């Protein structure tokens, strides 16, 4: 973590109207002297698995960078939402809808608009928020903020936060968390060492790098779930460029970290319809069976439920086929029960869902020794996730081969004679035993 330097100034960090710094008579207003934000480094790793074309890698990085540089918190997703809206504006081929909760739905209508749809449309879904602070005002002269999202309280005291204006997303203050208390369901933090001016309409994040790629690792204040959202932008962009035949939907939800709230709004007003099958995208805590750097994960379930088998089978079959054509593409398959994801909510409301995810380190910024730290994922896992999403999209309308049933039938045909012969022997033995025991009976 970068040390605060008194002289440090964040370039254009504060809108002048908000500046509290005194100005010399007649001089231009002086911006608040905030310590600079920890540095970002968005550069593609030299070593990669060759699963994306060079141009696609560059685009993937640009989407990740645009989203990760946008500050976010539950109910304060204005920054990443603006990135998604700008993407939609740049791609008028995409249908752009927003529900009354400001969840965004982008839909590639398919190059063959007039043809009859075969089964449900493929929809990828990701959330735009991440655990963070909403400024709550001053109590007895002390700044306070509520914290929203799943981070154990012991990580909070002493950790540094950076506050942003909702309207401009410019940094307006830095602070450290003082004390933490519960007020009903709310977690309320006092803020100490405050520099600048947090105020109404500001929200906070941990004062960590927006993103730094070192080796093949991406460390960032938010991976979960802006990486999922970035993967959807890459996929939609591919649909437009490749004139993909079938329709494809991208869903960007809000306030996932406080209990899928944005997604619940979407589902309760049936904004998506039932003619979609959803693949939820997440960054999910790594497990013994799903490690950072060993490929994207076909997520069979979460902490609360297991996902729809036919979708999971599709995802798995696409991953196996992709590995067959390019052995450098690797993937994992696991129950990611370190957290819950929106696929559970989709399924509960009758919208069929499966899931893919990236294995995540320092989930929700919980680092070693109870310290707040950047989350991390493997950049190559992200490229492979996009490659897998494209492969799933390409094969989505192919007849469902029912490979599992085929395999089971092949086994049955090969083994049937042995089963039948041994069954005759076992049943004959059972009959003779029954006969003997009948004879012994009094
Ligand atoms: Zn998430």
CSV table of C-alpha atoms and ligand atoms in Angstrom, one decimal:
chain,number,residue,atom,x,y,z
A,1,UNK,CA,0.0,0.0,0.0
A,2,UNK,CA,1.3,3.4,-1.0
A,3,UNK,CA,2.2,5.7,1.9
A,4,UNK,CA,0.4,9.0,2.0
A,5,UNK,CA,2.6,11.9,0.9
A,6,UNK,CA,1.6,15.3,2.1
A,7,UNK,CA,2.8,16.9,-1.1
A,8,UNK,CA,1.1,14.3,-3.3
A,9,UNK,CA,-1.7,15.6,-5.5
A,10,UNK,CA,-4.1,13.5,-7.5
A,11,UNK,CA,-4.2,15.0,-10.9
A,12,UNK,CA,-7.6,16.6,-11.4
A,13,UNK,CA,-8.8,14.7,-8.4
A,14,UNK,CA,-11.3,17.2,-7.1
A,15,UNK,CA,-14.0,19.2,-8.9
A,16,UNK,CA,-13.1,22.8,-8.0
A,17,UNK,CA,-16.5,23.7,-6.7
A,18,UNK,CA,-16.0,21.1,-4.0
A,19,UNK,CA,-12.6,22.1,-3.0
A,20,UNK,CA,-12.2,23.2,0.5
A,21,UNK,CA,-8.7,24.5,0.1
A,22,UNK,CA,-8.2,28.2,0.7
A,23,UNK,CA,-7.0,30.2,-2.2
A,24,UNK,CA,-4.7,33.2,-2.2
A,25,UNK,CA,-6.5,36.4,-2.9
A,26,UNK,CA,-7.0,36.6,-6.7
A,27,UNK,CA,-5.4,33.2,-7.4
A,28,UNK,CA,-7.2,30.3,-9.0
A,29,UNK,CA,-8.7,27.8,-6.6
A,30,UNK,CA,-6.3,25.2,-5.3
A,31,UNK,CA,-7.4,21.5,-5.6
A,32,UNK,CA,-7.4,19.4,-2.5
A,33,UNK,CA,-4.1,17.8,-1.9
A,34,UNK,CA,-5.1,14.2,-1.8
A,35,UNK,CA,-2.5,11.5,-1.7
A,36,UNK,CA,-2.2,10.0,-5.2
A,37,UNK,CA,-4.1,6.8,-5.7
A,38,UNK,CA,-2.0,3.6,-5.8
A,39,UNK,CA,-0.7,3.2,-9.3
A,40,UNK,CA,-2.3,1.3,-12.1
A,41,UNK,CA,-0.5,-0.9,-14.7
A,42,UNK,CA,-2.6,-2.2,-17.5
A,43,UNK,CA,-0.2,-4.1,-19.8
A,44,UNK,CA,-0.8,-7.4,-21.5
A,45,UNK,CA,1.5,-10.1,-20.2
A,46,UNK,CA,4.0,-11.3,-22.8
A,47,UNK,CA,3.3,-15.0,-22.0
A,48,UNK,CA,-0.2,-16.1,-22.9
A,49,UNK,CA,-2.0,-19.3,-24.0
A,50,UNK,CA,-2.8,-18.2,-27.5
A,51,UNK,CA,-6.5,-18.6,-27.1
A,52,UNK,CA,-7.4,-15.1,-28.3
A,53,UNK,CA,-6.2,-13.3,-31.4
A,54,UNK,CA,-3.8,-10.4,-30.7
A,55,UNK,CA,-6.5,-7.9,-31.5
A,56,UNK,CA,-9.0,-9.6,-29.2
A,57,UNK,CA,-6.4,-9.5,-26.4
A,58,UNK,CA,-6.0,-5.7,-26.8
A,59,UNK,CA,-9.8,-5.3,-26.8
A,60,UNK,CA,-10.1,-7.4,-23.7
A,61,UNK,CA,-7.5,-5.2,-21.9
A,62,UNK,CA,-9.3,-2.1,-23.0
A,63,UNK,CA,-12.7,-3.3,-21.6
A,64,UNK,CA,-11.0,-4.4,-18.3
A,65,UNK,CA,-9.2,-1.1,-18.0
A,66,UNK,CA,-12.3,1.0,-18.7
A,67,UNK,CA,-14.4,-0.9,-16.1
A,68,UNK,CA,-11.7,-1.3,-13.4
A,69,UNK,CA,-10.8,2.4,-13.5
A,70,UNK,CA,-14.4,3.3,-12.8
A,71,UNK,CA,-15.0,3.4,-9.0
A,72,UNK,CA,-18.0,1.4,-7.7
A,73,UNK,CA,-19.9,0.3,-4.7
A,74,UNK,CA,-23.4,-1.1,-4.0
A,75,UNK,CA,-26.0,1.4,-5.1
A,76,UNK,CA,-23.2,3.6,-6.5
A,77,UNK,CA,-22.5,1.8,-9.8
A,78,UNK,CA,-22.7,5.0,-11.8
A,79,UNK,CA,-19.1,4.6,-13.1
A,80,UNK,CA,-19.2,1.1,-14.6
A,81,UNK,CA,-22.8,1.8,-15.7
A,82,UNK,CA,-21.5,4.8,-17.7
A,83,UNK,CA,-18.8,2.5,-19.3
A,84,UNK,CA,-21.5,0.0,-20.3
A,85,UNK,CA,-23.8,2.8,-21.7
A,86,UNK,CA,-20.9,4.3,-23.6
A,87,UNK,CA,-20.1,0.8,-25.1
A,88,UNK,CA,-23.8,0.5,-26.1
A,89,UNK,CA,-23.6,3.9,-27.8
A,90,UNK,CA,-20.6,2.9,-29.7
A,91,UNK,CA,-22.3,-0.2,-30.9
A,92,UNK,CA,-25.7,0.8,-32.2
A,93,UNK,CA,-26.2,-2.8,-33.6
A,94,UNK,CA,-26.9,-3.8,-30.0
A,95,UNK,CA,-30.4,-3.4,-28.5
A,96,UNK,CA,-30.0,-1.4,-25.3
A,97,UNK,CA,-32.7,-1.7,-22.6
A,98,UNK,CA,-32.6,-0.7,-18.9
A,99,UNK,CA,-35.2,-1.8,-16.4
A,100,UNK,CA,-36.6,0.5,-13.7
A,101,UNK,CA,-33.8,-0.5,-11.4
A,102,UNK,CA,-31.2,0.6,-13.9
A,103,UNK,CA,-30.0,-2.9,-14.6
A,104,UNK,CA,-28.7,-2.9,-18.2
A,105,UNK,CA,-29.6,-5.4,-20.9
A,106,UNK,CA,-27.7,-5.4,-24.2
A,107,UNK,CA,-28.8,-7.7,-26.9
A,108,UNK,CA,-27.1,-8.7,-30.1
A,109,UNK,CA,-30.1,-9.6,-32.2
A,110,UNK,CA,-28.3,-12.2,-34.4
A,111,UNK,CA,-27.2,-11.8,-38.0
A,112,UNK,CA,-30.2,-13.8,-39.2
A,113,UNK,CA,-32.9,-11.7,-37.6
A,114,UNK,CA,-35.8,-13.4,-39.3
A,115,UNK,CA,-35.1,-17.0,-38.6
A,116,UNK,CA,-37.0,-18.9,-36.0
A,117,UNK,CA,-35.3,-19.1,-32.6
A,118,UNK,CA,-34.2,-22.5,-31.6
A,119,UNK,CA,-34.6,-22.8,-27.9
A,120,UNK,CA,-33.7,-20.2,-25.3
A,121,UNK,CA,-31.3,-17.4,-26.1
A,122,UNK,CA,-27.9,-17.4,-24.4
A,123,UNK,CA,-27.5,-14.7,-21.9
A,124,UNK,CA,-24.3,-13.8,-20.0
A,125,UNK,CA,-24.8,-11.9,-16.7
A,126,UNK,CA,-22.4,-10.1,-14.4
A,127,UNK,CA,-22.7,-7.5,-11.6
A,128,UNK,CA,-21.3,-4.0,-11.5
A,129,UNK,CA,-20.9,-3.4,-7.8
A,130,UNK,CA,-18.3,-4.4,-5.2
A,131,UNK,CA,-18.3,-4.1,-1.4
A,132,UNK,CA,-17.8,-0.5,-0.5
A,133,UNK,CA,-18.9,2.6,1.5
A,134,UNK,CA,-21.7,5.1,1.2
A,135,UNK,CA,-21.0,8.3,3.0
A,136,UNK,CA,-23.5,8.8,5.9
A,137,UNK,CA,-22.7,12.3,7.2
A,138,UNK,CA,-21.2,13.7,10.4
A,139,UNK,CA,-22.1,12.6,13.9
A,140,UNK,CA,-20.7,14.7,16.8
A,141,UNK,CA,-18.2,16.2,14.3
A,142,UNK,CA,-17.0,12.8,13.1
A,143,UNK,CA,-17.4,11.6,9.5
A,144,UNK,CA,-19.2,8.3,9.1
A,145,UNK,CA,-19.9,5.9,6.3
A,146,UNK,CA,-21.9,2.7,6.1
A,147,UNK,CA,-20.2,-0.3,4.6
A,148,UNK,CA,-22.1,-2.6,2.2
A,149,UNK,CA,-21.0,-6.1,1.2
A,150,UNK,CA,-19.5,-9.2,2.7
A,151,UNK,CA,-16.3,-8.3,4.5
A,152,UNK,CA,-15.8,-9.5,8.1
A,153,UNK,CA,-15.6,-6.6,10.5
A,154,UNK,CA,-12.1,-7.4,11.8
A,155,UNK,CA,-10.6,-6.4,8.4
A,156,UNK,CA,-12.1,-2.8,8.5
A,157,UNK,CA,-10.4,-0.8,11.3
A,158,UNK,CA,-7.3,1.0,10.1
A,159,UNK,CA,-7.8,0.2,6.4
A,160,UNK,CA,-7.6,3.2,4.0
A,161,UNK,CA,-10.5,4.2,1.8
A,162,UNK,CA,-10.9,6.7,-1.0
A,163,UNK,CA,-14.1,8.5,-1.6
A,164,UNK,CA,-15.5,9.6,-4.9
A,165,UNK,CA,-18.2,12.0,-6.0
A,166,UNK,CA,-21.2,10.2,-7.6
A,167,UNK,CA,-21.7,12.8,-10.3
A,168,UNK,CA,-18.1,13.0,-11.6
A,169,UNK,CA,-16.5,9.8,-10.1
A,170,UNK,CA,-13.6,12.1,-9.2
A,171,UNK,CA,-11.7,11.3,-5.9
A,172,UNK,CA,-12.7,13.9,-3.3
A,173,UNK,CA,-11.3,12.4,0.0
A,174,UNK,CA,-9.2,9.8,1.6
A,175,UNK,CA,-9.6,8.4,5.1
A,176,UNK,CA,-9.0,5.5,7.3
A,177,UNK,CA,-11.6,3.4,9.1
A,178,UNK,CA,-11.7,4.2,12.8
A,179,UNK,CA,-14.3,2.2,14.7
A,180,UNK,CA,-16.9,-0.2,13.4
A,181,UNK,CA,-20.3,-0.8,14.9
A,182,UNK,CA,-23.6,-2.4,13.9
A,183,UNK,CA,-26.8,-0.3,13.7
A,184,UNK,CA,-29.6,-2.7,12.9
A,185,UNK,CA,-28.5,-4.3,9.7
A,186,UNK,CA,-26.1,-1.5,8.8
A,187,UNK,CA,-22.3,-1.6,9.4
A,188,UNK,CA,-21.3,2.0,10.4
A,189,UNK,CA,-17.7,3.1,10.3
A,190,UNK,CA,-16.2,6.2,11.7
A,191,UNK,CA,-13.6,7.8,9.4
A,192,UNK,CA,-10.3,9.2,10.7
A,193,UNK,CA,-7.3,10.9,9.1
A,194,UNK,CA,-9.7,12.4,6.6
A,195,UNK,CA,-8.1,14.4,3.8
A,196,UNK,CA,-10.4,16.3,1.4
A,197,UNK,CA,-14.1,16.5,1.7
A,198,UNK,CA,-16.3,13.4,1.8
A,199,UNK,CA,-19.9,14.7,1.6
A,200,UNK,CA,-23.4,13.8,0.6
A,201,UNK,CA,-23.4,11.9,-2.6
A,202,UNK,CA,-20.0,10.4,-2.2
A,203,UNK,CA,-19.1,6.7,-1.9
A,204,UNK,CA,-15.9,4.9,-0.9
A,205,UNK,CA,-13.7,2.1,-2.0
A,206,UNK,CA,-10.5,0.6,-0.5
A,207,UNK,CA,-7.6,2.8,-1.5
A,208,UNK,CA,-6.0,0.2,-3.6
A,209,UNK,CA,-4.8,0.0,-7.2
A,210,UNK,CA,-7.6,0.1,-9.8
A,211,UNK,CA,-5.5,-2.7,-11.6
A,212,UNK,CA,-1.9,-3.8,-11.9
A,213,UNK,CA,-0.8,-6.6,-14.1
A,214,UNK,CA,2.4,-8.2,-12.8
A,215,UNK,CA,3.6,-11.4,-14.5
A,216,UNK,CA,0.3,-12.9,-15.4
A,217,UNK,CA,-1.5,-11.8,-12.3
A,218,UNK,CA,-4.0,-8.9,-12.2
A,219,UNK,CA,-4.2,-7.3,-8.8
A,220,UNK,CA,-7.1,-4.8,-8.3
A,221,UNK,CA,-9.3,-3.2,-5.8
A,222,UNK,CA,-12.2,-4.8,-7.7
A,223,UNK,CA,-12.0,-8.0,-9.7
A,224,UNK,CA,-15.4,-9.3,-8.5
A,225,UNK,CA,-17.3,-8.7,-10.7
A,226,UNK,CA,-16.0,-6.1,-13.1
A,227,UNK,CA,-13.9,-8.8,-14.8
A,228,UNK,CA,-17.1,-10.7,-15.5
A,229,UNK,CA,-18.7,-7.5,-17.0
A,230,UNK,CA,-15.6,-6.9,-19.1
A,231,UNK,CA,-15.8,-10.5,-20.4
A,232,UNK,CA,-19.3,-9.8,-21.5
A,233,UNK,CA,-18.3,-6.6,-23.3
A,234,UNK,CA,-15.6,-8.6,-25.2
A,235,UNK,CA,-18.2,-11.2,-26.1
A,236,UNK,CA,-20.7,-8.7,-27.4
A,237,UNK,CA,-18.1,-6.9,-29.4
A,238,UNK,CA,-17.1,-10.2,-31.0
A,239,UNK,CA,-20.8,-10.8,-31.9
A,240,UNK,CA,-20.9,-7.5,-33.7
A,241,UNK,CA,-17.6,-7.9,-35.5
A,242,UNK,CA,-18.2,-11.6,-36.5
A,243,UNK,CA,-21.8,-11.0,-37.4
A,244,UNK,CA,-22.6,-13.9,-35.1
A,245,UNK,CA,-25.7,-15.7,-36.4
A,246,UNK,CA,-27.6,-16.3,-33.1
A,247,UNK,CA,-28.8,-13.7,-30.6
A,248,UNK,CA,-26.8,-13.1,-27.5
A,249,UNK,CA,-27.8,-11.2,-24.4
A,250,UNK,CA,-25.5,-9.4,-21.9
A,251,UNK,CA,-27.0,-8.5,-18.5
A,252,UNK,CA,-25.3,-6.0,-16.1
A,253,UNK,CA,-26.9,-6.0,-12.7
A,254,UNK,CA,-26.5,-3.7,-9.7
A,255,UNK,CA,-26.3,-4.2,-5.9
A,256,UNK,CA,-25.3,-7.9,-6.0
A,257,UNK,CA,-23.1,-7.6,-2.9
A,258,UNK,CA,-26.1,-6.8,-0.7
A,259,UNK,CA,-28.0,-9.9,-1.6
A,260,UNK,CA,-28.6,-9.9,-5.4
A,261,UNK,CA,-30.9,-6.9,-5.0
A,262,UNK,CA,-30.6,-5.5,-8.5
A,263,UNK,CA,-31.0,-9.0,-10.0
A,264,UNK,CA,-34.0,-9.6,-7.8
A,265,UNK,CA,-35.6,-6.4,-9.2
A,266,UNK,CA,-34.8,-7.6,-12.7
A,267,UNK,CA,-36.4,-11.0,-12.0
A,268,UNK,CA,-39.4,-9.6,-10.1
A,269,UNK,CA,-40.4,-7.4,-13.0
A,270,UNK,CA,-39.6,-10.2,-15.5
A,271,UNK,CA,-37.4,-7.8,-17.5
A,272,UNK,CA,-35.5,-10.7,-19.1
A,273,UNK,CA,-38.4,-13.0,-20.1
A,274,UNK,CA,-38.2,-16.8,-19.9
A,275,UNK,CA,-36.8,-17.4,-23.3
A,276,UNK,CA,-33.2,-17.0,-22.1
A,277,UNK,CA,-30.8,-19.4,-20.4
A,278,UNK,CA,-28.4,-17.5,-18.3
A,279,UNK,CA,-24.7,-18.1,-17.7
A,280,UNK,CA,-23.8,-16.2,-14.6
A,281,UNK,CA,-20.2,-14.9,-14.6
A,282,UNK,CA,-18.3,-14.3,-11.4
A,283,UNK,CA,-15.0,-14.0,-9.7
A,284,UNK,CA,-15.3,-16.6,-6.9
A,285,UNK,CA,-13.0,-17.5,-4.0
A,286,UNK,CA,-10.5,-20.1,-5.2
A,287,UNK,CA,-10.8,-23.6,-3.8
A,288,UNK,CA,-8.6,-26.6,-3.5
A,289,UNK,CA,-10.3,-27.8,-6.7
A,290,UNK,CA,-10.2,-24.5,-8.6
A,291,UNK,CA,-7.0,-22.6,-8.5
A,292,UNK,CA,-5.9,-19.2,-9.8
A,293,UNK,CA,-4.0,-19.7,-13.0
A,294,UNK,CA,-5.3,-23.1,-14.0
A,295,UNK,CA,-8.0,-21.8,-16.3
A,296,UNK,CA,-11.6,-20.5,-16.1
A,297,UNK,CA,-14.0,-22.6,-14.0
A,298,UNK,CA,-17.2,-24.4,-15.2
A,299,UNK,CA,-19.1,-23.6,-12.0
A,300,UNK,CA,-21.5,-26.4,-11.2
A,301,UNK,CA,-23.0,-24.6,-8.2
A,302,UNK,CA,-22.4,-22.2,-5.3
A,303,UNK,CA,-22.9,-22.1,-1.6
A,304,UNK,CA,-26.6,-22.3,-1.9
A,305,UNK,CA,-27.6,-24.4,-4.9
A,306,UNK,CA,-26.4,-26.5,-7.9
A,307,UNK,CA,-27.1,-25.2,-11.3
A,308,UNK,CA,-29.1,-26.5,-14.3
A,309,UNK,CA,-27.5,-29.7,-15.6
A,310,UNK,CA,-28.1,-29.2,-19.3
A,311,UNK,CA,-26.5,-25.7,-19.2
A,312,UNK,CA,-23.6,-27.0,-17.2
A,313,UNK,CA,-23.2,-29.9,-19.7
A,314,UNK,CA,-23.1,-27.4,-22.6
A,315,UNK,CA,-20.4,-25.3,-20.9
A,316,UNK,CA,-18.4,-28.4,-20.0
A,317,UNK,CA,-18.7,-29.8,-23.5
A,318,UNK,CA,-17.6,-26.5,-25.1
A,319,UNK,CA,-14.6,-26.4,-22.7
A,320,UNK,CA,-13.6,-30.0,-23.6
A,321,UNK,CA,-13.9,-29.3,-27.3
A,322,UNK,CA,-11.8,-26.1,-27.0
A,323,UNK,CA,-9.1,-28.0,-25.1
A,324,UNK,CA,-9.2,-30.5,-28.0
A,325,UNK,CA,-8.5,-27.9,-30.6
A,326,UNK,CA,-6.0,-26.0,-28.5
A,327,UNK,CA,-4.4,-27.9,-25.7
A,328,UNK,CA,-3.0,-24.6,-24.2
A,329,UNK,CA,-6.6,-23.8,-23.3
A,330,UNK,CA,-7.2,-25.3,-19.9
A,331,UNK,CA,-10.2,-25.1,-17.6
A,332,UNK,CA,-11.5,-26.4,-14.3
A,333,UNK,CA,-14.8,-27.7,-13.2
A,334,UNK,CA,-15.8,-27.2,-9.6
A,335,UNK,CA,-18.4,-26.5,-7.0
A,336,UNK,CA,-17.5,-22.9,-6.0
A,337,UNK,CA,-19.1,-22.9,-2.6
A,338,UNK,CA,-17.0,-20.0,-1.2
A,339,UNK,CA,-19.9,-17.6,-2.1
A,340,UNK,CA,-23.3,-17.4,-3.6
A,341,UNK,CA,-24.0,-16.0,-7.0
A,342,UNK,CA,-26.9,-14.7,-9.1
A,343,UNK,CA,-27.4,-18.0,-10.9
A,344,UNK,CA,-29.0,-19.2,-7.7
A,345,UNK,CA,-31.4,-16.2,-7.9
A,346,UNK,CA,-32.1,-16.8,-11.6
A,347,UNK,CA,-33.0,-20.4,-11.0
A,348,UNK,CA,-35.1,-19.7,-8.0
A,349,UNK,CA,-37.2,-17.3,-10.1
A,350,UNK,CA,-37.6,-19.9,-12.9
A,351,UNK,CA,-35.0,-18.5,-15.3
A,352,UNK,CA,-32.6,-21.4,-16.0
A,353,UNK,CA,-29.0,-20.7,-15.2
A,354,UNK,CA,-25.5,-22.2,-15.1
A,355,UNK,CA,-22.3,-20.4,-14.4
A,356,UNK,CA,-18.7,-19.8,-15.3
A,357,UNK,CA,-16.1,-18.0,-13.1
A,358,UNK,CA,-12.6,-17.0,-12.5
A,359,UNK,CA,-10.9,-18.4,-9.4
A,360,UNK,CA,-10.2,-15.4,-7.2
A,361,UNK,CA,-7.5,-14.6,-4.6
A,362,UNK,CA,-8.1,-12.2,-1.7
A,363,UNK,CA,-11.9,-12.5,-2.1
A,364,UNK,CA,-13.6,-9.2,-1.2
A,365,UNK,CA,-10.2,-7.7,-0.5
A,366,UNK,CA,-9.6,-10.0,2.5
A,367,UNK,CA,-5.9,-10.5,2.4
A,368,UNK,CA,-3.5,-12.4,4.7
A,369,UNK,CA,-3.3,-11.4,8.4
A,370,UNK,CA,-6.8,-9.8,8.4
A,371,UNK,CA,-5.5,-7.0,6.2
A,372,UNK,CA,-7.4,-5.4,3.3
A,373,UNK,CA,-5.5,-6.1,0.1
A,374,UNK,CA,-6.2,-6.2,-3.7
A,375,UNK,CA,-8.1,-9.0,-5.1
A,376,UNK,CA,-6.3,-11.0,-7.8
A,377,UNK,CA,-7.0,-13.2,-10.7
A,378,UNK,CA,-4.9,-14.6,-13.5
A,379,UNK,CA,-4.9,-12.6,-16.7
A,380,UNK,CA,-4.6,-15.7,-18.8
A,381,UNK,CA,-7.6,-17.2,-17.1
A,382,UNK,CA,-9.5,-14.2,-18.2
A,383,UNK,CA,-8.5,-14.6,-21.8
A,384,UNK,CA,-9.4,-18.2,-21.6
A,385,UNK,CA,-12.8,-17.3,-20.1
A,386,UNK,CA,-13.5,-15.1,-23.1
A,387,UNK,CA,-12.4,-17.8,-25.5
A,388,UNK,CA,-14.8,-20.2,-23.7
A,389,UNK,CA,-17.7,-17.7,-23.8
A,390,UNK,CA,-17.2,-17.3,-27.6
A,391,UNK,CA,-17.0,-21.1,-28.0
A,392,UNK,CA,-20.3,-21.6,-26.0
A,393,UNK,CA,-21.9,-18.8,-28.2
A,394,UNK,CA,-20.8,-20.4,-31.4
A,395,UNK,CA,-22.2,-23.8,-30.5
A,396,UNK,CA,-25.3,-22.6,-28.7
A,397,UNK,CA,-27.8,-23.5,-31.4
A,398,UNK,CA,-26.2,-26.7,-32.5
A,399,UNK,CA,-28.4,-29.7,-31.7
A,400,UNK,CA,-27.8,-30.8,-28.2
A,401,UNK,CA,-26.0,-34.0,-28.5
A,402,UNK,CA,-26.7,-35.6,-25.2
A,403,UNK,CA,-23.2,-36.8,-24.9
A,404,UNK,CA,-23.7,-38.1,-21.4
A,405,UNK,CA,-26.5,-40.4,-22.4
A,406,UNK,CA,-24.5,-41.5,-25.5
A,407,UNK,CA,-21.6,-42.4,-23.3
A,408,UNK,CA,-23.8,-44.3,-20.9
A,409,UNK,CA,-25.5,-46.2,-23.7
A,410,UNK,CA,-22.1,-47.2,-25.2
A,411,UNK,CA,-21.0,-48.5,-21.8
A,412,UNK,CA,-24.3,-50.5,-21.5
A,413,UNK,CA,-23.8,-52.1,-24.9
A,414,UNK,CA,-20.2,-53.0,-24.2
A,415,UNK,CA,-20.8,-54.5,-20.7
A,416,UNK,CA,-24.3,-55.9,-21.1
A,417,UNK,CA,-23.4,-59.5,-21.8
A,418,UNK,CA,-21.2,-59.7,-18.7
A,419,UNK,CA,-23.9,-58.2,-16.6
A,420,UNK,CA,-26.5,-60.6,-18.0
A,421,UNK,CA,-24.4,-63.7,-17.5
A,422,UNK,CA,-23.4,-62.8,-14.0
A,423,UNK,CA,-27.0,-61.9,-13.2
A,424,UNK,CA,-28.2,-65.4,-14.3
A,425,UNK,CA,-25.6,-67.0,-12.0
A,426,UNK,CA,-26.5,-64.7,-9.0
A,427,UNK,CA,-30.2,-65.2,-9.5
A,428,UNK,CA,-29.8,-69.0,-9.8
A,429,UNK,CA,-27.7,-68.9,-6.6
A,430,UNK,CA,-30.4,-66.9,-4.8
A,431,UNK,CA,-33.0,-69.4,-5.9
A,432,UNK,CA,-31.0,-72.4,-4.7
A,433,UNK,CA,-30.3,-70.7,-1.4
A,434,UNK,CA,-34.0,-70.0,-1.0
A,435,UNK,CA,-34.8,-73.7,-1.8
A,436,UNK,CA,-32.3,-75.0,0.8
A,437,UNK,CA,-33.5,-72.6,3.5
A,438,UNK,CA,-37.1,-73.6,2.7
A,439,UNK,CA,-36.1,-77.3,3.2
A,440,UNK,CA,-34.5,-76.6,6.6
A,441,UNK,CA,-37.5,-74.7,7.8
A,442,UNK,CA,-39.5,-76.7,10.4
B,1,LIG,ZN1,-19.5,-11.2,-7.3
